[in-house]
Coordinates of C-alpha atoms in Angstrom, one line a residue:
X124 CA -19.6 0.1 -36.7
X125 CA -19.3 -3.6 -35.8
X126 CA -19.7 -6.1 -38.5
X127 CA -23.1 -7.6 -38.9
X128 CA -21.8 -10.5 -41.0
X129 CA -21.9 -13.4 -38.6
X130 CA -21.1 -16.9 -39.9
X131 CA -20.1 -20.0 -38.1
X132 CA -16.4 -20.9 -38.5
X133 CA -15.5 -24.5 -38.8
X134 CA -12.6 -24.1 -36.4
X135 CA -14.6 -22.2 -33.8
X136 CA -16.0 -25.0 -31.6
X137 CA -17.1 -25.2 -28.0
X138 CA -14.2 -27.3 -26.9
X139 CA -11.7 -24.5 -27.6
X140 CA -10.6 -22.3 -24.7
X141 CA -10.2 -18.8 -26.2
X142 CA -8.6 -17.4 -23.1
X143 CA -5.9 -20.0 -22.8
X144 CA -2.3 -18.6 -23.1
X145 CA -0.2 -20.8 -25.3
X146 CA 3.5 -21.2 -24.4
X147 CA 6.0 -19.4 -26.6
X148 CA 8.3 -22.0 -28.2
X149 CA 11.6 -21.5 -30.1
X150 CA 9.9 -22.4 -33.4
X151 CA 7.4 -19.5 -32.9
X152 CA 10.2 -17.0 -33.2
X153 CA 10.3 -16.5 -36.9
X154 CA 12.6 -13.4 -36.8
X155 CA 15.6 -15.3 -35.4
X156 CA 18.0 -13.8 -32.9
X157 CA 17.8 -10.3 -31.6
X158 CA 19.7 -7.5 -33.3
X159 CA 20.7 -5.8 -30.0
X160 CA 21.4 -6.9 -26.5
X161 CA 19.0 -5.9 -23.7
X162 CA 20.1 -5.9 -20.1
X163 CA 18.7 -5.0 -16.6
X164 CA 20.6 -4.5 -13.4
X165 CA 19.3 -4.3 -9.8
X166 CA 21.2 -3.5 -6.5
X167 CA 20.6 -5.7 -3.5
X168 CA 21.2 -5.0 0.3
X169 CA 24.3 -6.3 2.1
X170 CA 22.3 -8.8 4.2
X171 CA 21.1 -10.7 1.1
X172 CA 24.6 -11.4 -0.2
X173 CA 25.0 -14.8 1.6
X174 CA 21.6 -16.1 0.5
X175 CA 22.0 -15.0 -3.1
X176 CA 25.5 -16.5 -3.3
X177 CA 24.1 -19.9 -2.1
X178 CA 21.0 -19.9 -4.4
X179 CA 22.6 -18.4 -7.5
X180 CA 23.2 -21.8 -9.2
X181 CA 19.4 -22.5 -9.1
X182 CA 18.7 -19.1 -10.7
X183 CA 21.3 -19.6 -13.4
X184 CA 19.8 -23.0 -14.4
X185 CA 16.3 -21.5 -14.6
X186 CA 17.4 -18.6 -16.8
X187 CA 19.5 -20.8 -19.1
X188 CA 16.4 -22.6 -20.2
X189 CA 15.1 -19.3 -21.6
X190 CA 18.5 -18.4 -23.1
X191 CA 19.1 -15.5 -20.6
X192 CA 22.5 -14.9 -19.0
X193 CA 22.8 -13.6 -15.4
X194 CA 25.7 -12.3 -13.3
X195 CA 26.1 -11.7 -9.6
X196 CA 28.5 -8.9 -8.7
X197 CA 29.3 -9.1 -4.9
X198 CA 31.8 -6.2 -5.0
X199 CA 29.3 -3.7 -6.5
X200 CA 26.3 -5.5 -4.8
X201 CA 24.2 -5.9 -8.0
X202 CA 22.5 -8.5 -10.1
X203 CA 22.4 -8.3 -13.9
X204 CA 20.4 -10.2 -16.6
X205 CA 20.9 -9.9 -20.4
X206 CA 19.8 -11.5 -23.6
X207 CA 22.1 -13.9 -25.6
X208 CA 22.2 -15.5 -29.0
X209 CA 20.1 -18.3 -27.6
X210 CA 17.2 -16.1 -26.4
X211 CA 14.1 -16.7 -28.4
X212 CA 11.3 -15.2 -26.3
X213 CA 11.2 -11.3 -26.2
X214 CA 9.2 -11.4 -22.9
X215 CA 11.7 -13.6 -21.1
X216 CA 14.1 -10.7 -20.4
X217 CA 11.3 -8.8 -18.7
X218 CA 10.4 -11.8 -16.6
X219 CA 14.1 -12.1 -15.7
X220 CA 14.1 -8.4 -14.7
X221 CA 11.2 -9.0 -12.3
X222 CA 13.0 -12.1 -11.0
X223 CA 16.1 -10.1 -9.8
X224 CA 13.8 -7.4 -8.5
X225 CA 12.0 -9.9 -6.3
X226 CA 15.2 -11.5 -5.1
X227 CA 16.5 -8.0 -4.0
X228 CA 13.2 -7.6 -2.0
X229 CA 13.9 -10.8 0.1
X230 CA 11.6 -13.1 -1.8
X231 CA 12.9 -16.7 -1.5
X232 CA 14.5 -18.0 -4.7
X233 CA 12.2 -21.1 -5.2
X234 CA 9.2 -18.7 -5.0
X235 CA 10.7 -15.9 -7.2
X236 CA 11.5 -18.4 -10.0
X237 CA 7.8 -18.9 -10.5
X238 CA 7.7 -15.4 -12.1
X239 CA 9.1 -17.0 -15.3
X240 CA 5.8 -18.7 -15.9
X241 CA 3.4 -17.0 -18.3
X242 CA 0.4 -16.7 -16.0
X243 CA 2.3 -15.2 -13.0
X244 CA 3.0 -11.5 -12.7
X245 CA 4.5 -9.4 -9.9
X246 CA 3.9 -6.1 -8.2
X247 CA 6.0 -4.2 -5.7
X248 CA 3.9 -1.7 -3.8
X249 CA 5.8 1.2 -2.1
X250 CA 4.0 2.0 1.1
X251 CA 6.4 4.3 3.0
X252 CA 5.5 7.5 1.1
X253 CA 1.8 7.1 1.9
X254 CA 2.2 8.0 5.6
X255 CA 4.5 10.6 7.1
X256 CA 4.3 9.6 10.8
X257 CA 6.6 6.6 11.4
X258 CA 4.6 5.2 14.3
X259 CA 1.4 5.1 12.3
X260 CA 3.2 3.6 9.4
X261 CA 4.5 0.7 11.6
X262 CA 1.0 0.1 13.1
X263 CA -0.7 0.0 9.8
X264 CA 1.9 -2.2 8.2
X265 CA 1.4 -4.6 11.1
X266 CA -2.3 -4.7 10.2
X267 CA -1.5 -6.3 6.9
X268 CA 0.2 -9.1 8.7
X269 CA -2.4 -9.5 11.5
X270 CA -2.0 -11.5 14.6
X271 CA 0.4 -14.4 13.9
X272 CA 0.2 -13.6 10.2
X273 CA -3.5 -14.7 10.0
X274 CA -4.7 -11.6 7.9
X275 CA -1.8 -12.1 5.4
X276 CA -2.6 -15.8 5.1
X277 CA -6.3 -15.0 4.5
X278 CA -5.4 -12.5 1.7
X279 CA -3.1 -15.0 0.1
X280 CA -5.9 -17.7 0.0
X281 CA -8.6 -15.3 -1.3
X282 CA -6.5 -13.6 -4.0
X283 CA -4.3 -16.6 -5.0
X284 CA -1.1 -14.4 -4.6
X285 CA 2.1 -14.7 -2.7
X286 CA 2.5 -11.6 -0.5
X287 CA 5.7 -10.5 1.4
X288 CA 5.8 -7.4 3.6
X289 CA 9.4 -6.3 3.8
X290 CA 10.6 -2.9 5.0
X291 CA 9.0 -0.1 3.0
X292 CA 7.4 -2.3 0.3
X293 CA 4.9 -5.1 -0.2
X294 CA 6.0 -7.6 -2.9
X295 CA 3.2 -9.7 -4.5
X296 CA 3.2 -12.5 -7.1
X297 CA 0.2 -14.1 -8.7
X298 CA -2.5 -13.6 -11.4
X299 CA -3.3 -10.0 -12.6
X300 CA -6.8 -10.0 -11.0
X301 CA -5.3 -11.0 -7.6
X302 CA -2.6 -8.4 -7.8
X303 CA -5.2 -5.7 -8.4
X304 CA -7.1 -6.8 -5.3
X305 CA -3.9 -6.9 -3.1
X306 CA -2.9 -3.4 -4.2
X307 CA -6.4 -2.1 -3.3
X308 CA -6.3 -3.8 0.1
X309 CA -2.7 -2.5 0.9
X310 CA -3.5 1.1 -0.2
X311 CA -6.7 1.2 1.8
X312 CA -4.9 -0.2 4.9
X313 CA -2.4 2.6 4.6
X314 CA -5.4 5.0 4.4
X315 CA -6.6 3.7 7.8
X316 CA -9.2 1.1 6.4
X317 CA -8.7 -2.2 8.2
X318 CA -8.0 -5.2 5.8
X319 CA -10.7 -7.3 7.6
X320 CA -13.4 -5.4 5.7
X321 CA -11.8 -6.4 2.4
X322 CA -11.4 -10.0 3.6
X323 CA -15.1 -10.2 4.3
X324 CA -15.9 -8.7 0.9
X325 CA -13.6 -11.1 -0.9
X326 CA -15.1 -14.1 0.9
X327 CA -18.6 -13.0 -0.2
X328 CA -17.5 -12.6 -3.8
X329 CA -15.9 -16.0 -3.7
X330 CA -19.2 -17.6 -2.7
X331 CA -21.2 -15.6 -5.2
X332 CA -18.9 -16.7 -8.1
X333 CA -19.8 -20.3 -7.5
X334 CA -23.5 -19.6 -8.3
X335 CA -24.0 -19.6 -12.1
X336 CA -27.3 -17.7 -11.8
X337 CA -25.6 -14.7 -10.2
X338 CA -22.6 -14.7 -12.5
X339 CA -23.9 -11.9 -14.8
X340 CA -25.6 -9.9 -12.1
X341 CA -24.6 -6.9 -10.0
X342 CA -23.3 -8.0 -6.6
X343 CA -23.6 -4.7 -4.8
X344 CA -26.7 -5.7 -2.9
X345 CA -24.9 -8.7 -1.4
X346 CA -21.7 -6.9 -0.4
X347 CA -21.5 -5.2 3.0
X348 CA -21.3 -1.4 3.1
X349 CA -19.3 -0.1 6.1
X350 CA -19.8 3.5 7.2
X351 CA -16.7 5.4 8.3
X352 CA -17.2 6.7 11.8
X353 CA -14.8 9.3 13.3
X354 CA -15.2 8.9 17.0
X355 CA -13.4 11.2 19.4
X356 CA -11.2 9.5 21.9
X357 CA -11.5 12.2 24.5
X358 CA -13.9 11.3 27.2
X359 CA -13.7 14.7 29.0
X360 CA -14.4 17.8 26.8
X361 CA -11.6 20.1 26.3
X362 CA -13.6 23.2 27.6
X363 CA -15.9 22.4 30.5
X364 CA -18.7 25.0 30.5
X365 CA -20.8 25.6 33.7
X366 CA -24.4 24.8 32.7
X367 CA -25.8 26.0 36.1
X368 CA -28.4 28.8 35.9
X369 CA -26.9 32.2 36.5
X370 CA -28.6 35.4 37.5
X371 CA -29.3 37.5 34.5
X372 CA -27.4 40.8 34.3
X373 CA -27.7 43.3 31.5
X374 CA -24.1 44.4 31.9
X375 CA -21.3 42.6 30.1
X376 CA -18.6 40.8 32.1
X377 CA -15.7 42.9 33.4
X378 CA -12.7 43.1 31.0
X379 CA -9.7 41.0 31.9
X380 CA -6.7 43.0 33.2
X381 CA -3.7 43.3 31.0
X382 CA -0.1 42.6 31.9
X383 CA 0.5 46.3 32.4
X384 CA -2.5 46.7 34.7
X385 CA -1.2 43.8 36.9
X386 CA 2.3 45.4 37.0
X387 CA 0.7 48.7 38.1
X388 CA -1.2 47.0 40.9
X389 CA 1.9 45.2 42.2
X390 CA 4.0 48.4 41.9
X391 CA 6.5 46.7 39.6
X392 CA 5.6 49.1 36.7
X393 CA 7.0 52.1 38.6
X394 CA 10.4 50.5 39.4
X395 CA 13.5 51.6 37.6
X396 CA 15.6 49.4 35.4
X397 CA 18.2 48.7 38.1
X398 CA 15.5 48.0 40.7
X399 CA 13.8 45.5 38.3
X400 CA 17.1 43.7 37.6
X401 CA 17.8 43.6 41.4
X402 CA 14.4 42.1 42.1
X403 CA 14.9 39.5 39.4
X404 CA 18.3 38.7 40.7
X405 CA 17.0 38.3 44.3
X406 CA 14.3 35.9 43.0
X407 CA 16.9 33.8 41.2
X408 CA 19.1 33.7 44.3
X409 CA 16.2 32.8 46.5
X410 CA 15.3 29.9 44.2
X411 CA 18.9 28.8 44.1
X412 CA 19.2 28.9 47.9
X413 CA 16.0 26.7 48.2
X414 CA 17.4 24.3 45.7
X415 CA 20.8 24.1 47.5
X416 CA 19.1 23.6 50.8
X417 CA 17.0 20.7 49.5
X418 CA 20.1 19.0 48.0
X419 CA 22.0 19.5 51.3
X420 CA 19.2 17.7 53.2
X421 CA 19.2 14.9 50.7
X422 CA 22.9 14.4 51.1
X423 CA 22.6 14.5 54.9
X424 CA 20.0 11.7 54.8
X425 CA 22.6 9.4 53.4
X426 CA 24.7 9.7 56.5
X427 CA 21.9 9.0 59.0
X428 CA 22.5 5.7 60.7
X429 CA 19.7 3.1 60.3
X430 CA 17.7 2.1 63.4
X431 CA 18.9 -1.1 65.0
X432 CA 16.8 -3.5 67.3
X433 CA 19.3 -3.0 70.2
X434 CA 18.7 0.8 70.3
X435 CA 15.0 0.4 71.1
X436 CA 15.7 -1.6 74.2
X437 CA 18.3 0.9 75.5
X438 CA 15.9 3.7 74.9
X439 CA 13.2 1.9 76.9
X440 CA 15.7 1.3 79.7
X441 CA 16.6 5.0 79.7
X442 CA 13.0 5.9 79.9
X443 CA 12.4 3.5 82.8
X444 CA 15.4 4.9 84.7
X445 CA 14.3 8.4 84.0
X446 CA 10.8 7.7 85.2
X447 CA 12.2 6.1 88.5
X448 CA 14.4 9.1 89.1
X449 CA 11.5 11.5 88.5
X450 CA 9.3 9.6 90.9
X451 CA 12.1 9.7 93.6
X452 CA 12.5 13.5 93.1
X453 CA 8.8 14.0 93.4
X454 CA 8.6 11.9 96.7
X455 CA 11.6 13.9 98.1
X456 CA 10.0 17.2 97.2
X457 CA 6.7 16.1 98.9
X458 CA 8.6 15.1 102.1
X459 CA 10.4 18.5 102.2
X460 CA 7.1 20.3 101.8
X461 CA 5.5 18.3 104.7
X462 CA 8.5 19.0 107.0
X463 CA 8.4 22.8 106.2
X464 CA 4.7 22.8 106.8
X465 CA 5.0 21.3 110.2
X466 CA 7.7 23.7 111.1

């Protein structure tokens, strides 16, 4: 039962922010140094080796302020962070663990260092296991980015988070409320719900939050409700039925003939084993002969000489000469006929 004894405290005034996170300082650690050493190690891919080697001094300087030691093993391909005698904040080793995790996921070093701040958290969303088909996975992952990265930029502005889509994961950095929204958008996108619906919803919520009168009300009446519609992509039905009026007959349709009935009609059923094999062999040989004949004709076409412009003129001359000779022969025959007739 909650206490009913309510009395104003002298230190509880309106100018105090109760939700403000105070930074943890060395003097706040009354217990002194840690009794045991804590360490975390993360492997990184080969292509990140050059970048990490160049940016490692910046990471070392940032972790030294918190009293956390870090090592980069290029032989094994791993990054390690561990507590030292100078570590005073118990949560700093967890932030350092998140730092090396983000560096391994291709987050730039200046951006990853922001995880050491108190109000910044990170979340690595694994998206590959949500979809089996690789083509669908690539398409839906591209939806998070949008055309020229516009959808990703809109999500970053609305949630206040840094988002990086890399390989099979989505790395996010920002406040806890924003990380929750980003995870919901990414998971719904992998479940075939377009991120633009969530972008519209977040934009409406952002405008409603500015109105102090609606701060304590339910916003469901203002938010859009999108119905899921499963439309078939087939324009032609799979089975086309004839809807024309047919003559009514009380008798059922004739039964379809089985494979054995068709063999009996063709006479194949009564053939012996050797005759069947001979028939199949003849069919194969006939198909082979047709195929060889077609290939032979294709090979012969390569040796046919192309037509030249001079050949056409010669053909025309030959035709003219042939026609003239034919006319002379016809005239000679007609003369012979007349002479014989007179005789």
